[in-house]
Coordinates of C-alpha atoms in Angstrom, one line a residue:
M298 CA 0.0 0.0 0.0
D299 CA 1.1 3.5 -0.7
S300 CA 2.7 5.0 2.4
K301 CA 0.4 8.1 2.5
K302 CA -2.7 5.9 2.2
L303 CA -1.4 3.6 5.0
L304 CA -0.7 6.6 7.2
T305 CA -4.2 7.9 6.6
R306 CA -5.6 4.6 7.5
M307 CA -3.6 4.5 10.7
I308 CA -4.9 7.9 11.7
R309 CA -8.5 7.0 11.0
A310 CA -8.3 3.7 12.8
G311 CA -6.7 5.4 15.8
A312 CA -9.5 7.9 15.8
G313 CA -12.0 5.1 15.8
E314 CA -13.5 5.9 12.4
I315 CA -12.5 2.6 10.8
P316 CA -11.6 -0.9 12.1
A317 CA -8.0 -1.6 13.0
D318 CA -6.1 -4.7 11.7
L319 CA -5.6 -6.2 15.1
V320 CA -7.0 -5.5 18.6
I321 CA -5.8 -6.8 21.9
R322 CA -9.0 -6.6 24.0
N323 CA -9.4 -6.0 27.7
V324 CA -5.7 -6.3 28.5
R325 CA -4.0 -4.7 31.5
L326 CA -1.4 -2.3 30.2
L327 CA 1.7 -1.5 32.2
D328 CA 2.8 2.1 31.6
V329 CA 6.6 2.0 31.9
V330 CA 6.7 5.8 32.3
T331 CA 4.3 6.2 35.3
G332 CA 4.0 2.6 36.6
T333 CA 0.2 2.6 36.4
V334 CA -1.7 -0.4 35.2
S335 CA -5.0 0.2 33.4
E336 CA -7.4 -2.1 31.5
T337 CA -7.7 -1.2 27.8
D338 CA -7.9 -2.2 24.2
I339 CA -4.7 -1.9 22.1
A340 CA -5.4 -1.2 18.4
I341 CA -2.8 -2.0 15.7
V342 CA -2.6 -1.2 12.0
A343 CA 0.2 -2.8 10.0
D344 CA 3.3 -2.6 12.3
R345 CA 2.1 0.3 14.4
I346 CA 0.0 0.8 17.5
V347 CA -2.7 3.4 16.7
G348 CA -4.8 3.5 19.8
T349 CA -5.1 2.7 23.5
H350 CA -7.5 3.5 26.3
A351 CA -10.6 3.2 24.1
R352 CA -12.8 0.5 22.6
Y353 CA -11.8 -0.6 19.2
Q354 CA -13.0 -3.0 16.4
A355 CA -10.7 -5.0 14.2
A356 CA -10.6 -7.9 11.7
E357 CA -8.6 -9.9 14.2
V358 CA -9.0 -9.9 18.0
I359 CA -6.7 -11.3 20.7
D360 CA -8.3 -11.8 24.1
G361 CA -6.1 -10.1 26.7
R362 CA -8.4 -10.6 29.6
G363 CA -6.4 -11.4 32.8
R364 CA -3.1 -10.7 31.0
F365 CA -0.7 -7.8 31.0
A366 CA 0.8 -5.9 28.1
V367 CA 4.4 -4.5 28.2
P368 CA 6.7 -3.3 25.5
G369 CA 8.7 -6.0 23.7
F370 CA 12.1 -6.5 25.2
I371 CA 15.3 -5.3 23.7
D372 CA 18.6 -7.1 24.1
T373 CA 21.1 -4.4 23.8
H374 CA 24.2 -6.4 23.2
L375 CA 24.7 -10.0 22.1
H376 CA 26.5 -12.3 19.7
I377 CA 24.0 -14.5 17.9
E378 CA 26.9 -16.9 17.1
S379 CA 27.2 -17.7 20.8
S380 CA 23.7 -19.1 20.7
L381 CA 25.4 -21.8 18.5
V382 CA 22.5 -21.6 16.0
S383 CA 22.0 -19.5 12.8
P384 CA 20.3 -16.1 13.0
L385 CA 17.0 -17.6 11.7
E386 CA 17.0 -20.3 14.4
F387 CA 17.9 -17.7 17.0
D388 CA 14.9 -15.8 15.8
R389 CA 12.7 -18.8 16.5
C390 CA 14.3 -19.5 19.8
V391 CA 14.1 -16.1 21.6
L392 CA 11.0 -14.4 20.2
P393 CA 8.6 -16.5 22.4
H394 CA 10.5 -15.1 25.4
G395 CA 9.2 -11.5 24.6
V396 CA 12.4 -10.4 22.9
T397 CA 11.4 -8.4 19.8
T398 CA 14.6 -6.5 19.1
V399 CA 18.3 -7.4 19.5
L400 CA 21.5 -5.4 18.9
C401 CA 24.1 -7.9 17.7
D402 CA 27.8 -7.6 17.1
P403 CA 28.7 -10.3 14.5
H404 CA 32.4 -10.1 15.4
E405 CA 32.6 -13.8 16.1
I406 CA 31.9 -14.7 12.4
A407 CA 33.8 -11.6 11.3
N408 CA 37.0 -12.9 13.0
V409 CA 36.6 -16.0 10.9
L410 CA 35.3 -14.7 7.6
G411 CA 35.6 -10.9 7.6
V412 CA 33.1 -8.8 5.6
E413 CA 31.6 -12.0 4.2
G414 CA 30.5 -13.0 7.7
I415 CA 28.9 -9.6 8.4
R416 CA 27.1 -9.6 5.1
Y417 CA 25.7 -13.0 5.9
F418 CA 24.3 -11.6 9.1
L419 CA 22.9 -8.5 7.3
D420 CA 21.2 -10.8 4.8
C421 CA 19.6 -12.7 7.7
T422 CA 18.4 -9.5 9.4
E423 CA 16.2 -8.8 6.3
R424 CA 14.3 -12.1 6.8
T425 CA 14.0 -12.6 10.5
I426 CA 10.7 -11.9 12.4
L427 CA 12.8 -10.6 15.3
D428 CA 14.2 -7.2 14.5
V429 CA 17.9 -7.8 14.4
R430 CA 20.0 -4.7 14.4
V431 CA 23.8 -4.8 13.8
N432 CA 26.6 -2.9 15.3
L433 CA 29.6 -3.2 13.0
S434 CA 32.5 -5.1 14.5
S435 CA 35.2 -2.7 15.6
C436 CA 38.0 -5.0 16.7
V437 CA 38.7 -7.8 14.2
P438 CA 41.0 -9.1 15.5
S439 CA 40.7 -7.8 19.1
T440 CA 44.5 -7.4 19.3
V441 CA 47.6 -8.3 17.3
F442 CA 48.5 -10.9 19.9
E443 CA 46.5 -13.7 18.3
T444 CA 45.9 -15.2 14.9
S445 CA 42.5 -14.5 13.3
G446 CA 40.9 -15.5 10.0
A447 CA 40.3 -12.0 8.9
R448 CA 41.2 -8.3 9.6
L449 CA 38.7 -5.4 9.3
E450 CA 39.9 -1.8 8.9
A451 CA 37.8 1.3 8.8
E452 CA 37.6 1.2 5.0
D453 CA 36.0 -2.2 5.2
L454 CA 33.3 -1.1 7.6
I455 CA 32.4 2.3 6.1
P456 CA 30.5 0.8 3.0
L457 CA 28.3 -1.1 5.4
R458 CA 27.2 1.9 7.4
T459 CA 24.2 2.7 5.2
H460 CA 22.6 -0.7 5.5
P461 CA 19.1 0.0 7.1
K462 CA 19.8 -2.5 9.9
V463 CA 23.2 -1.1 10.9
V464 CA 23.1 1.1 14.1
G465 CA 26.8 2.0 14.7
L466 CA 30.2 0.7 15.8
A467 CA 30.2 -2.4 18.0
E468 CA 32.0 -2.9 21.3
V469 CA 35.4 -1.1 21.3
M470 CA 37.2 -3.7 23.3
N471 CA 40.7 -2.7 22.4
F472 CA 40.7 0.0 25.1
P473 CA 44.5 -0.1 25.4
G474 CA 44.6 0.7 21.7
V475 CA 42.2 3.6 22.1
L476 CA 44.3 5.1 25.0
A477 CA 47.5 4.6 23.1
G478 CA 46.1 6.3 20.0
D479 CA 46.4 3.2 17.8
E480 CA 46.1 4.5 14.2
G481 CA 43.6 1.9 13.0
M482 CA 41.4 2.2 16.1
I483 CA 41.3 6.0 15.8
A484 CA 40.3 5.7 12.2
K485 CA 37.3 3.6 13.1
L486 CA 36.3 5.9 16.0
D487 CA 36.6 8.9 13.7
A488 CA 34.5 7.3 10.9
F489 CA 31.6 6.5 13.3
S490 CA 31.9 9.7 15.5
D491 CA 28.5 10.9 14.3
G492 CA 26.7 7.7 15.3
H493 CA 26.5 5.2 18.1
I494 CA 29.7 3.7 19.5
D495 CA 29.4 0.7 21.8
G496 CA 31.8 0.3 24.6
H497 CA 33.7 -2.5 26.3
A498 CA 35.8 -1.3 29.2
P499 CA 36.2 -3.9 32.0
L500 CA 37.7 -2.4 35.2
L501 CA 38.5 0.9 33.5
R502 CA 38.3 3.7 36.0
G503 CA 39.5 7.3 36.7
Q504 CA 41.4 9.3 34.1
R505 CA 41.9 6.3 31.8
L506 CA 38.1 5.9 31.7
N507 CA 37.9 9.7 30.9
G508 CA 40.3 9.3 28.0
Y509 CA 38.3 6.3 26.7
L510 CA 35.0 8.2 26.9
A511 CA 36.5 11.2 25.2
A512 CA 36.1 9.1 22.0
R513 CA 32.3 9.4 22.3
I514 CA 31.9 5.8 23.5
R515 CA 28.5 5.6 25.2
T516 CA 27.7 2.2 26.6
D517 CA 29.4 -0.6 28.6
H518 CA 28.4 -4.2 29.3
E519 CA 31.6 -5.3 30.9
T520 CA 31.0 -3.6 34.3
T521 CA 31.2 -6.1 37.1
T522 CA 30.7 -4.0 40.4
A523 CA 28.2 -1.4 41.5
A524 CA 31.0 1.1 42.3
E525 CA 32.4 0.8 38.8
A526 CA 28.9 1.2 37.3
R527 CA 28.1 4.3 39.3
E528 CA 31.3 6.0 38.2
K529 CA 30.5 5.2 34.6
L530 CA 26.9 6.4 35.0
A531 CA 28.2 9.7 36.5
K532 CA 30.4 10.1 33.4
G533 CA 27.6 9.7 31.0
M534 CA 27.9 6.0 30.1
A535 CA 24.8 3.8 29.9
I536 CA 25.2 0.6 31.8
L537 CA 24.0 -2.6 30.2
I538 CA 23.4 -5.2 32.9
R539 CA 24.6 -8.5 31.5
E540 CA 23.4 -11.9 32.4
G541 CA 24.6 -14.5 29.9
S542 CA 25.7 -18.1 30.1
A543 CA 29.3 -17.4 31.1
S544 CA 29.2 -13.8 32.3
K545 CA 26.8 -13.2 35.1
D546 CA 26.8 -9.7 36.5
L547 CA 23.2 -9.2 37.5
N548 CA 23.6 -10.0 41.2
A549 CA 26.5 -7.5 41.5
L550 CA 24.7 -4.7 39.5
A551 CA 21.1 -5.1 40.5
E552 CA 21.3 -2.4 43.2
I553 CA 22.2 0.3 40.6
L554 CA 18.7 0.0 38.9
D555 CA 16.3 2.4 40.5
A556 CA 14.0 5.3 39.7
D557 CA 16.9 7.7 39.2
T558 CA 18.9 5.5 36.9
S559 CA 16.5 3.3 35.0
S560 CA 16.5 5.6 31.9
F561 CA 20.3 5.1 31.7
V562 CA 20.4 1.3 32.3
A563 CA 19.4 -1.5 29.9
L564 CA 19.7 -5.3 29.8
C565 CA 21.8 -7.6 27.7
T566 CA 22.8 -11.3 27.5
D567 CA 26.1 -11.0 25.4
D568 CA 26.4 -14.8 25.1
R569 CA 23.6 -17.2 25.9
N570 CA 23.1 -20.7 24.6
P571 CA 19.8 -22.5 23.8
L572 CA 20.2 -24.8 26.9
D573 CA 20.2 -21.9 29.3
I574 CA 17.4 -20.3 27.3
A575 CA 15.3 -23.4 27.6
E576 CA 16.0 -23.9 31.3
E577 CA 16.0 -20.2 32.5
G578 CA 14.7 -18.0 29.7
H579 CA 16.3 -15.0 28.0
L580 CA 15.7 -11.4 29.0
D581 CA 12.6 -12.5 30.7
S582 CA 14.8 -14.4 33.2
S583 CA 16.8 -11.2 33.9
I584 CA 13.6 -9.2 34.4
R585 CA 12.1 -11.7 36.9
R586 CA 15.3 -11.9 38.8
L587 CA 15.7 -8.1 39.1
I588 CA 12.1 -7.8 40.3
A589 CA 12.7 -10.6 42.8
K590 CA 15.7 -8.6 44.1
G591 CA 13.4 -5.7 44.9
R592 CA 14.1 -3.5 42.0
P593 CA 11.1 -1.2 41.2
L594 CA 8.9 -3.2 38.8
H595 CA 8.0 -0.6 36.1
H596 CA 11.6 0.6 36.1
V597 CA 12.9 -2.9 35.4
Y598 CA 10.5 -3.1 32.4
R599 CA 11.5 0.4 31.3
A600 CA 15.2 -0.6 31.3
A601 CA 14.2 -3.7 29.2
S602 CA 12.4 -1.6 26.6
H603 CA 12.2 2.1 26.4
S604 CA 15.5 2.9 28.0
A605 CA 17.2 0.4 25.7
A606 CA 15.6 1.9 22.6
R607 CA 16.5 5.4 23.6
I608 CA 20.2 4.6 24.4
F609 CA 20.6 3.1 20.9
G610 CA 18.6 5.7 19.0
L611 CA 15.7 3.4 18.1
T612 CA 13.1 6.1 18.4
D613 CA 10.1 4.2 17.1
R614 CA 9.8 1.5 19.9
G615 CA 9.9 0.9 23.6
L616 CA 6.4 2.0 24.6
V617 CA 2.9 0.6 24.2
A618 CA 1.2 3.8 23.0
P619 CA -0.3 5.3 19.8
G620 CA 2.3 5.9 17.1
W621 CA 4.8 3.4 18.4
R622 CA 6.0 0.2 16.8
A623 CA 3.7 -2.7 17.7
D624 CA 6.2 -4.8 19.6
I625 CA 4.3 -6.2 22.6
A626 CA 4.8 -9.0 25.1
L627 CA 1.6 -10.4 26.7
L628 CA 2.3 -11.7 30.2
D629 CA 0.3 -14.0 32.5
D630 CA 2.2 -12.5 35.5
L631 CA 4.1 -9.2 35.8
E632 CA 6.4 -10.1 38.7
D633 CA 7.3 -13.5 37.3
C634 CA 7.5 -12.2 33.7
R635 CA 5.6 -15.2 32.3
V636 CA 5.3 -14.5 28.6
S637 CA 2.2 -16.1 26.9
D638 CA 2.1 -14.3 23.5
V639 CA 4.2 -11.9 21.6
I640 CA 3.4 -9.4 18.9
A641 CA 6.3 -8.4 16.7
A642 CA 5.9 -5.5 14.3
G643 CA 2.1 -6.0 14.5
R644 CA 2.1 -9.8 13.9
L645 CA 1.2 -12.4 16.4
V646 CA 4.2 -14.7 16.7
T647 CA 3.2 -18.3 15.8
P648 CA 5.0 -21.3 14.4
A649 CA 3.4 -20.6 11.0
L650 CA 4.9 -17.1 11.0
F651 CA 8.4 -18.5 10.9
E652 CA 7.6 -20.6 7.9
T653 CA 7.1 -17.5 5.8
R654 CA 10.8 -16.6 6.0
R655 CA 13.1 -17.4 3.1
A656 CA 16.3 -19.4 3.9
V657 CA 19.8 -17.9 3.8
A658 CA 22.6 -20.1 2.5
P659 CA 25.2 -20.9 5.2
V660 CA 28.7 -19.5 4.9
G661 CA 32.1 -20.6 6.2
L662 CA 31.8 -24.3 5.7
G663 CA 35.3 -25.8 5.8
S664 CA 36.7 -22.8 7.8
V665 CA 38.6 -25.1 10.2
K666 CA 41.9 -25.6 8.5
A667 CA 44.1 -26.8 11.3
K668 CA 46.1 -30.0 10.7
P669 CA 45.6 -33.1 12.9
V670 CA 47.8 -33.0 16.1
T671 CA 49.5 -35.6 18.2
A672 CA 49.8 -35.7 22.0
E673 CA 53.4 -34.5 21.7
A674 CA 52.1 -31.2 20.4
F675 CA 51.0 -30.3 23.9
R676 CA 54.2 -31.1 25.7
V677 CA 55.4 -28.2 27.9
E678 CA 59.1 -28.4 28.8
A679 CA 60.1 -27.7 32.4
R680 CA 62.6 -24.9 32.7
P681 CA 65.6 -25.7 34.9
G682 CA 65.6 -23.8 38.2
R683 CA 62.0 -22.5 37.7
N684 CA 59.6 -24.5 39.9
Q685 CA 56.8 -21.9 39.7
T686 CA 54.6 -21.6 36.7
P687 CA 51.9 -19.0 35.9
V688 CA 48.4 -20.5 36.0
I689 CA 45.2 -18.9 34.7
A690 CA 42.6 -19.1 37.5
I691 CA 38.9 -18.9 36.5
K692 CA 35.9 -18.2 38.6
P693 CA 32.4 -19.3 37.5
G694 CA 30.2 -16.5 36.2
L695 CA 33.2 -14.2 35.3
I696 CA 35.2 -14.0 32.1
I697 CA 37.8 -12.0 34.0
T698 CA 40.6 -14.4 34.9
F699 CA 43.3 -14.2 37.5
R700 CA 47.0 -15.1 37.8
E701 CA 48.3 -17.6 40.2
D702 CA 51.6 -19.3 40.4
A703 CA 52.0 -23.1 41.1
A704 CA 54.6 -25.8 41.3
L705 CA 53.6 -28.5 38.9
P706 CA 54.6 -32.2 38.6
V707 CA 57.5 -32.9 36.1
L708 CA 57.7 -36.1 34.1
D709 CA 60.3 -36.7 31.3
Q710 CA 61.4 -33.1 31.8
C711 CA 57.9 -31.8 30.9
L712 CA 55.3 -30.1 33.1
Q713 CA 52.2 -32.1 33.8
A714 CA 48.6 -31.3 34.8
D715 CA 47.9 -31.7 38.5
T716 CA 44.2 -32.8 38.9
E717 CA 44.6 -33.0 42.7
A718 CA 45.2 -29.3 42.7
D719 CA 42.6 -28.7 40.0
I720 CA 45.2 -27.6 37.5
L721 CA 44.8 -28.7 33.9
K722 CA 46.8 -28.2 30.8
A723 CA 45.4 -25.7 28.3
A724 CA 46.2 -25.0 24.6
V725 CA 45.0 -22.8 21.8
V726 CA 45.5 -24.3 18.3
E727 CA 45.5 -21.9 15.4
R728 CA 42.7 -23.1 13.1
H729 CA 42.7 -20.6 10.1
G730 CA 45.5 -22.3 8.3
R731 CA 47.9 -19.4 8.6
N732 CA 50.8 -20.5 10.8
G733 CA 50.0 -23.7 12.8
N734 CA 50.7 -22.0 16.2
I735 CA 49.9 -23.8 19.4
G736 CA 49.9 -21.7 22.6
K737 CA 50.2 -23.7 25.8
G738 CA 49.6 -23.1 29.5
F739 CA 47.8 -24.2 32.6
V740 CA 44.4 -23.4 34.1
R741 CA 42.8 -23.8 37.5
G742 CA 39.1 -24.0 38.4
I743 CA 37.4 -26.4 35.9
G744 CA 37.7 -29.5 38.0
L745 CA 38.3 -32.2 35.4
K746 CA 39.8 -35.4 36.9
R747 CA 40.5 -37.0 33.6
G748 CA 39.8 -36.5 29.8
A749 CA 39.6 -33.2 27.9
I750 CA 37.2 -30.7 26.4
A751 CA 37.7 -28.7 23.3
S752 CA 35.9 -26.1 21.3
S753 CA 36.4 -24.2 18.0
I754 CA 34.7 -21.2 19.8
G755 CA 37.6 -19.3 21.3
H756 CA 36.9 -15.6 21.7
D757 CA 37.5 -13.6 19.6
C758 CA 39.7 -15.1 16.9
H759 CA 38.1 -18.6 17.3
N760 CA 41.0 -20.8 17.3
I761 CA 40.6 -24.2 18.9
T762 CA 40.8 -24.1 22.6
V763 CA 41.3 -27.3 24.6
V764 CA 41.8 -28.1 28.3
G765 CA 42.6 -31.5 29.6
A766 CA 44.1 -33.8 32.2
T767 CA 46.2 -35.7 29.6
D768 CA 47.9 -34.7 26.3
A769 CA 46.5 -37.8 24.6
D770 CA 42.8 -36.9 25.3
M771 CA 43.5 -33.3 24.3
A772 CA 44.7 -34.5 20.9
V773 CA 41.7 -36.8 20.5
A774 CA 39.3 -33.9 21.2
V775 CA 41.1 -31.4 18.9
N776 CA 41.3 -33.9 16.0
R777 CA 37.5 -34.6 16.3
L778 CA 36.8 -30.9 16.0
I779 CA 39.0 -30.7 12.9
E780 CA 37.0 -33.7 11.4
M781 CA 33.7 -32.0 12.1
G782 CA 34.7 -28.7 10.7
G783 CA 34.3 -27.1 14.1
G784 CA 32.3 -27.7 17.2
M785 CA 32.6 -28.9 20.8
A786 CA 33.8 -32.3 22.0
V787 CA 34.5 -34.3 25.2
A788 CA 37.2 -37.0 25.2
D789 CA 37.6 -39.6 27.9
N790 CA 40.4 -42.3 27.8
G791 CA 40.8 -41.9 24.0
V792 CA 37.1 -41.9 23.2
I793 CA 34.8 -39.1 22.2
T794 CA 31.9 -39.3 24.6
A795 CA 29.8 -36.2 23.5
E796 CA 30.0 -33.7 20.6
L797 CA 28.2 -31.0 18.8
A798 CA 29.1 -30.1 15.2
L799 CA 29.3 -26.4 14.4
P800 CA 30.2 -26.3 10.7
L801 CA 28.8 -22.8 10.0
A802 CA 32.1 -20.9 10.3
G803 CA 33.1 -23.3 13.0
L804 CA 30.7 -21.4 15.3
M805 CA 27.1 -22.4 14.5
S806 CA 25.0 -25.5 13.9
L807 CA 23.0 -26.1 10.8
E808 CA 20.4 -27.9 13.0
S809 CA 17.4 -26.6 14.9
F810 CA 17.8 -25.0 18.3
E811 CA 16.0 -28.0 19.9
T812 CA 18.6 -30.3 18.4
V813 CA 21.4 -28.1 19.7
T814 CA 19.8 -28.0 23.2
H815 CA 19.7 -31.8 23.3
A816 CA 23.4 -32.0 22.3
L817 CA 24.3 -29.4 24.9
H818 CA 22.6 -31.6 27.5
R819 CA 24.8 -34.5 26.5
L820 CA 27.9 -32.4 26.6
R821 CA 27.1 -31.2 30.1
E822 CA 26.6 -34.7 31.3
A823 CA 29.8 -35.8 29.7
T824 CA 31.8 -33.1 31.3
R825 CA 30.4 -33.9 34.7
D826 CA 31.3 -37.5 34.2
I827 CA 35.0 -36.5 34.0
G828 CA 34.7 -34.3 37.0
C829 CA 33.8 -30.8 35.8
T830 CA 32.7 -28.6 38.6
I831 CA 31.6 -25.4 36.8
P832 CA 28.1 -24.9 35.2
E833 CA 29.3 -23.8 31.7
P834 CA 32.8 -25.2 31.0
F835 CA 32.7 -24.6 27.2
L836 CA 31.9 -20.9 27.6
Q837 CA 34.5 -20.4 30.3
V838 CA 37.0 -22.2 28.1
A839 CA 36.0 -20.0 25.1
F840 CA 37.0 -16.9 27.0
L841 CA 40.4 -18.2 28.1
A842 CA 41.8 -16.9 24.8
L843 CA 40.4 -13.3 24.8
P844 CA 43.4 -11.0 25.4
V845 CA 41.4 -7.8 26.2
I846 CA 39.8 -9.1 29.3
P847 CA 42.0 -9.0 32.4
H848 CA 44.1 -10.5 33.8
L849 CA 45.9 -13.6 32.3
K850 CA 44.9 -15.2 29.0
L851 CA 46.2 -17.7 26.5
T852 CA 46.3 -17.2 22.7
D853 CA 47.8 -19.3 20.0
M854 CA 50.9 -17.1 20.4
G855 CA 51.4 -17.8 24.1
L856 CA 50.4 -16.8 27.6
F857 CA 49.3 -13.2 27.7
D858 CA 49.4 -10.7 30.6
V859 CA 46.5 -8.3 29.8
D860 CA 47.5 -5.8 32.5
R861 CA 51.0 -5.4 31.0
F862 CA 49.6 -6.0 27.5
G863 CA 52.4 -8.3 26.6
F864 CA 53.4 -12.0 26.7
V865 CA 54.6 -13.8 29.7
E866 CA 58.0 -15.3 29.3

C-alpha cells in the first residue's frame, strides 16, 4: 500500500473511524513511564500501535483478559553466534520469550570470515521476524597478539554503514589501543563519530576511563561491580546489565537499577546458549530476577524496553502507545514475567509465521583448516631452576581471569597437569591455516579429573581451545573438531563421549535449536562424568583466549598478561 494511504488509514483507525487490523482486547497495560496499570484495548494497523484507552474494532481480536501488556524486550548487546545456531534459528528461539529487538555484534563470524560474515548476518536480518540490528565489529582481531581468520579496517566497515539494519560501531574492546592512539582504532572511531559507538571497558576507572569516553563511546556491558557502574553512569555512560551463560553480572549490578537510573540502564545477554534459554529464559529471566531482588517493577520493564531503545537511538519503539512500533509482550504474570504471547511489528508470533521466511545459504563451511595434532604437540618443557609456573585461574560467572603461580609435577622433563590441585593443561590451536601455532599453558578452576574438552569457539579469533588432564585426550578432542569442521567435543580415555558439530564458520550449527539444546545436555553430562565442577565449562574455556579481558589469557601465540599488554616469558 502507498505510504500516504497507509498513514491515513492508521490515523482514521486510531480515531475510531474505521476498524484496525488487530486489537488486543481488555488487557491490563503497564505504563513503563508512570508505573500505572490500566485495562484497555490496544489497536494495531500494520506494524504500528494506533490506539489505547478506548474501545476498538478489528478484523482480528486477541483476548487479553487477565493478562498484562508490556513493550517488547530489547537485548542491547549479544553475539548470535554464541547461541550456537544460525540467526534464523535464534529468531525462532528467543521471540517467544518476549524479545522483539536485539542489537548484535557479529564479530565472532567476522573474525573467521571478515566482511563475508557480516554480510551473511545482514542478509539474515532482512528475513527474521525478530528485529535484528547490527553494530559493526570494531576489533577484528581484538589485538595483534592472536591469529585471526580476517582483519577489518575502517575502510572495510564504512561501506556497510548505510545498511538499514546497521546502528553504529560495535564494542570497542581494544581500550589499550584507544588510549594509546592506535592508528587503526582511531580511524574507526573517527569514521563513526557521528553515530552510536558501543563500549567494552572492564575495570577501566579514573582518568583512563575519561580518555576512553572522550572518543564518544556511550555504553558498557563489561561492568562487574556497583561502584564501577556508578562511576561510569556519572560520566555519561549507559550501563548494560549483563546476564549470559558465562558472564553473570546481574547480582552485582542489580542495586544500581532504581527510579533515578532506569533511563540510563538497559539489559543484555552477550552470550547465551539454547540450553540456558530453555531452562531459564532469555531477557525474561533477567527481568524476573531483578524484580525478585526488589528493583522497582516498572523501572525494570522500562530498562528492558524504552531505555534500551533510547540509548541506541531506536526512536520508534519501547512504549505501548499510539504511534509506536507494535512490539508487545503479553504476560500472565508481571512479577514473574511469564510470557504467553508476543506481537512483533504488529504480527502475532506463531510457528506458522516463521515458515514465511526465506532461507539464507550458510557460509564458512570448511573454515577449520588446522592439521591433525598428536599428543606430543601439547608437551610443555620444564625450565631448569624454575619451579613456579603462571596459572590462569577462573571463577564461574566471570570472564575476568586471575593469575596464580603453582609448582607442577614434572615427568620426562615436561610439566604435567595436577588434577589433585585442579590444574589442567590448556592449549590454543591456530585453526585458520595461517601458521599452525599452538599456545600452551595451565588453568585452574574447571575441576576435570580425567579426559579433555575442546571447542572451536575461542573468543574472539576462534582458534581451537582445549583443556585436559592428559595430552592424549587433548589430541583426540582437537582432532575430532577438525574432522567435524568445528564444534565442541569431550574426550575420555581416548574416546569421544559427546560432541556438537558447528560447521557454519566453526561457530554455529545447521540444525534446529531444539537439536542443539539436546546436544548441549549430552555435553554437560559428559563433562560432569569426567569431574567438571563449573556450570558452563565450554563458555568459560571459550574466554580463556580473549586478550582484552583481564588479567591472564592464552592465545595461539602464548600466555598473555592483559595488565601489561604483553606476553609472559
